[in-house]
Amino acid sequence: MLPLLLLLLTTAHGLGESTKPNLTDTFLGGRTTASTFVLEQPRCVFTKLRDDTVIWLVVALPEGRWSAPGDPGRKFQEFPNSSLAYMTLNTTILNYPCDTNSRDITVLRVGSETSCAKDASRPTCNGPLPGPGPYQVKFLALDGSEPVAQTEWSNPIFLRKGTAAGVGHSAGMIALTAILSVLFAVLLAGLVAMLLWGSTFSKPEVVSVRRYNTHHVYDQTAPRL
Ligand SMILES: *[C@@H]1O[C@H](CO)[C@@H](O)[C@H](O)[C@H]1NC(C)=O
Ligand SMILES: *[C@@H]1O[C@H](CO)[C@@H](O)[C@H](O)[C@H]1NC(C)=O
Ligand SMILES: *[C@@H]1O[C@H](CO)[C@@H](O)[C@H](O)[C@H]1NC(C)=O
């Protein structure tokens, strides 16, 4: 009975039916930014598939999960307007081996490719995500154009709103730099004005001060000068 149960579990695992993509636990630079998130690679998730099987990541809005795999409308550049899902990060299953060397990178940053974001000739672009989400993702194994295995959809993934490293951060830095520059310029102008005013008018000022002083006060202060 136990071996049969194990066999059933192993088979289900092999087909990925019981597996969801996971956000990585910790990652330098954060698990999510305003336009990216970091997933664990699907290592050892798909077994018993041919070596030339290609593993794709399908990224969808929650309402876009119905789209059939291989739907030709899935272009990154049309997401999320005319396409509610897109496919990206295609690589052969050989890149997700079971045995991991500790130096291997075992995560995928979704949304990291800015260069192809507007290039319609690159529909599989891993471009920056267009908003805070939520998004749901699944890994899909294709043998040719034939789906042979897939994971479940991930839990909804929410991105940071604007304040993340990347776009929001650099915009903040630019604003801060601008404000500091203006303050510095005002301070500098004030200093220059003070210096000029001081050197030009210091003597007349002393004279005028003395002129306003009563004779009595003038006599009192005179010995100290
Ligand atoms: C997600 O994590 C669970 C529990 O650690 C694991 O069983 C599963 O294989 C992971 N999914 C992927 C796609 O790596
Ligand atoms: C989606 O539509 C909005 C509003 O019409 C537009 O600003 C945005 O650029 C479009 N995005 C894409 C990827 O076509
Ligand atoms: C991903 O798929 C596209 C379109 O089928 C192809 O042009 C590209 O070479 C593939 N990339 C990899 C790394 O296999």
XYZ file of C-alpha atoms and ligand atoms in Angstrom:
267
model
C 0.000 0.000 0.000
C 2.738 2.496 0.934
C 4.787 1.914 -2.260
C 1.638 2.469 -4.333
C 0.917 5.719 -2.477
C 4.517 6.856 -3.002
C 4.281 6.016 -6.686
C 1.094 8.054 -7.018
C 2.660 11.009 -5.202
C 5.801 10.820 -7.315
C 3.781 10.715 -10.505
C 1.702 13.700 -9.478
C 4.877 15.559 -8.575
C 6.429 14.631 -11.921
C 3.474 16.103 -13.773
C 3.754 19.153 -11.572
C 0.061 19.043 -10.783
C 0.619 19.563 -7.081
C 3.266 22.242 -7.417
C 2.974 25.998 -7.489
C 5.750 28.410 -8.481
C 7.163 30.073 -5.370
C 8.515 33.527 -4.721
C 12.047 33.171 -3.398
C 12.407 33.474 0.389
C 15.091 36.093 0.457
C 17.037 37.795 -2.263
C 19.564 40.587 -2.455
C 17.631 43.592 -3.732
C 14.271 42.191 -2.598
C 11.775 39.563 -3.682
C 9.685 42.196 -5.431
C 10.245 45.688 -6.793
C 7.784 47.979 -8.571
C 8.265 46.047 -11.826
C 9.938 42.704 -11.020
C 9.670 39.665 -8.754
C 11.993 36.767 -8.037
C 10.898 33.127 -8.357
C 12.591 29.900 -7.377
C 13.664 28.035 -10.520
C 11.541 24.929 -11.154
C 14.411 22.598 -10.370
C 13.551 18.950 -10.186
C 9.893 19.824 -10.602
C 9.502 18.272 -14.051
C 10.914 14.775 -14.287
C 10.664 12.037 -16.908
C 10.472 14.541 -19.751
C 12.679 14.561 -22.861
C 15.887 16.590 -22.565
C 14.809 18.986 -25.304
C 11.540 19.854 -23.570
C 11.267 23.624 -23.222
C 10.082 25.108 -19.937
C 8.213 28.406 -20.196
C 6.914 30.792 -17.588
C 3.347 31.947 -18.199
C 2.554 35.296 -16.540
C -1.115 36.240 -16.279
C -3.518 38.605 -14.659
C -5.810 36.512 -12.428
C -8.602 36.890 -15.026
C -6.197 35.836 -17.793
C -5.612 32.308 -16.458
C -8.217 30.801 -18.762
C -6.111 31.463 -21.876
C -5.059 28.215 -23.499
C -1.333 27.386 -23.577
C 0.300 28.397 -26.847
C -2.316 31.063 -27.548
C -0.691 33.184 -30.281
C -2.066 36.378 -28.700
C 0.416 36.082 -25.847
C 2.874 38.837 -26.531
C 4.628 40.689 -23.746
C 4.164 43.967 -25.643
C 0.380 43.560 -25.621
C 0.167 42.717 -21.929
C -2.082 43.562 -20.158
C -4.191 45.407 -22.766
C -5.090 43.020 -25.584
C -3.453 39.972 -24.001
C -4.132 39.016 -20.390
C -1.141 36.669 -20.275
C 2.243 36.216 -21.910
C 4.943 33.553 -22.077
C 8.594 34.179 -21.327
C 11.866 32.810 -19.889
C 11.855 29.783 -22.209
C 14.765 27.466 -21.625
C 15.400 23.745 -21.950
C 14.734 21.494 -19.014
C 18.485 20.808 -18.845
C 18.904 24.233 -17.231
C 16.793 23.143 -14.252
C 18.676 20.075 -13.014
C 17.854 18.379 -9.743
C 21.363 18.438 -8.323
C 22.313 21.996 -7.478
C 25.811 23.240 -7.029
C 25.828 25.772 -4.203
C 27.267 28.408 -6.543
C 24.434 28.034 -9.047
C 21.875 30.770 -9.410
C 18.614 29.064 -8.551
C 16.228 31.980 -8.979
C 14.616 33.804 -11.893
C 13.938 37.527 -11.872
C 10.729 38.121 -13.786
C 10.605 41.574 -15.416
C 14.352 42.193 -15.633
C 14.725 42.773 -19.382
C 14.102 46.416 -20.264
C 15.753 46.454 -23.698
C 13.027 44.470 -25.498
C 10.009 45.895 -23.650
C 8.754 47.784 -26.708
C 10.257 45.529 -29.395
C 7.350 43.732 -31.092
C 9.809 41.310 -32.708
C 10.565 39.965 -29.190
C 7.151 38.707 -27.993
C 8.811 36.489 -25.371
C 10.564 39.476 -23.772
C 10.988 39.207 -19.984
C 10.080 42.877 -19.742
C 9.204 45.007 -16.699
C 5.755 44.294 -15.289
C 3.338 47.114 -16.092
C 1.794 47.657 -12.655
C 1.502 46.490 -9.042
C -0.479 43.387 -10.018
C -1.564 40.986 -8.708
C -0.073 38.495 -11.156
C -0.215 34.721 -11.229
C 2.366 32.521 -12.905
C 2.866 28.899 -13.851
C 5.631 26.881 -15.470
C 4.622 25.097 -18.665
C 6.602 22.337 -20.393
C 6.285 22.205 -24.175
C 7.521 19.381 -26.372
C 7.552 21.178 -29.699
C 4.281 23.074 -29.454
C 2.671 20.295 -27.408
C 2.071 20.987 -23.682
C 3.345 17.946 -21.792
C 3.330 19.154 -18.190
C 2.641 22.199 -16.088
C 2.580 23.436 -12.526
C -0.453 24.918 -10.832
C -0.895 28.674 -10.892
C 1.045 30.477 -8.167
C -0.644 32.434 -5.421
C -1.310 36.068 -6.443
C 1.910 38.097 -6.504
C 1.684 41.766 -5.537
C 4.449 44.175 -6.481
C 5.572 47.242 -4.571
C 3.906 50.498 -5.457
C 6.399 53.027 -6.758
C 8.699 53.090 -3.740
C 10.782 50.125 -4.812
C 14.383 50.035 -5.883
C 14.503 50.810 -9.560
C 12.104 53.358 -11.041
C 10.653 54.770 -7.827
C 13.982 54.885 -6.064
C 15.790 56.697 -8.877
C 12.916 59.178 -9.271
C 13.159 59.863 -5.535
C 16.893 60.321 -5.806
C 16.451 62.766 -8.698
C 13.896 64.811 -6.730
C 16.110 64.852 -3.646
C 19.144 65.893 -5.686
C 17.142 68.695 -7.304
C 15.877 69.990 -3.953
C 19.355 69.860 -2.415
C 20.821 71.658 -5.446
C 18.271 74.472 -5.148
C 18.841 74.788 -1.387
C 22.576 74.850 -1.919
C 22.270 77.522 -4.635
C 20.077 79.684 -2.356
C 22.528 79.277 0.511
C 25.457 80.163 -1.739
C 23.667 83.219 -3.124
C 22.858 84.311 0.439
C 26.486 83.930 1.495
C 27.750 85.896 -1.518
C 25.165 88.636 -0.901
C 26.164 88.852 2.764
C 29.840 89.110 1.894
C 29.230 91.785 -0.772
C 26.844 93.732 1.465
C 29.260 93.471 4.370
C 32.305 94.726 2.487
C 30.467 97.514 0.649
C 28.431 98.924 3.478
C 30.317 98.122 6.648
C 31.906 101.549 6.946
C 28.806 103.651 6.204
C 26.918 101.431 8.638
C 29.327 102.153 11.431
C 29.136 105.808 10.614
C 25.359 105.804 10.564
C 25.204 103.856 13.813
C 27.484 106.368 15.424
C 25.397 109.187 14.019
C 22.286 107.807 15.702
C 23.999 107.262 18.999
C 23.560 109.862 21.588
C 26.665 111.694 22.611
C 26.535 109.964 25.957
C 26.517 106.406 24.506
C 29.209 107.355 21.983
C 31.459 108.475 24.813
C 30.826 105.255 26.711
C 31.710 102.983 23.813
C 34.607 105.009 22.512
C 37.242 103.627 24.930
C 36.478 100.061 23.837
C 37.041 100.726 20.128
C 7.549 25.492 -4.146
O 7.872 25.084 -2.825
C 7.350 23.804 -2.482
C 7.636 23.571 -1.019
O 8.984 23.827 -0.736
C 7.999 22.754 -3.383
O 7.470 21.490 -3.090
C 7.700 23.098 -4.823
O 8.356 22.199 -5.675
C 8.152 24.511 -5.144
N 7.727 24.844 -6.496
C 8.595 25.090 -7.491
C 8.006 25.389 -8.823
O 9.798 25.020 -7.352
C -2.287 49.938 -22.574
O -3.265 50.940 -22.632
C -2.928 52.109 -21.895
C -4.098 53.051 -21.916
O -4.711 53.065 -23.171
C -1.651 52.727 -22.492
O -1.266 53.865 -21.777
C -0.534 51.687 -22.436
O 0.620 52.210 -23.065
C -0.959 50.415 -23.110
N 0.062 49.402 -22.876
C 0.490 48.571 -23.800
C 1.515 47.593 -23.358
O 0.072 48.585 -24.955
C 12.418 31.330 -26.782
O 11.430 31.246 -27.772
C 11.577 32.186 -28.842
C 10.347 32.067 -29.732
O 10.007 30.742 -29.939
C 12.890 31.881 -29.576
O 13.080 32.824 -30.602
C 14.031 31.983 -28.567
O 15.248 31.618 -29.195
C 13.791 31.067 -27.388
N 14.831 31.316 -26.378
C 15.505 30.357 -25.784
C 16.512 30.767 -24.779
O 15.296 29.170 -26.044
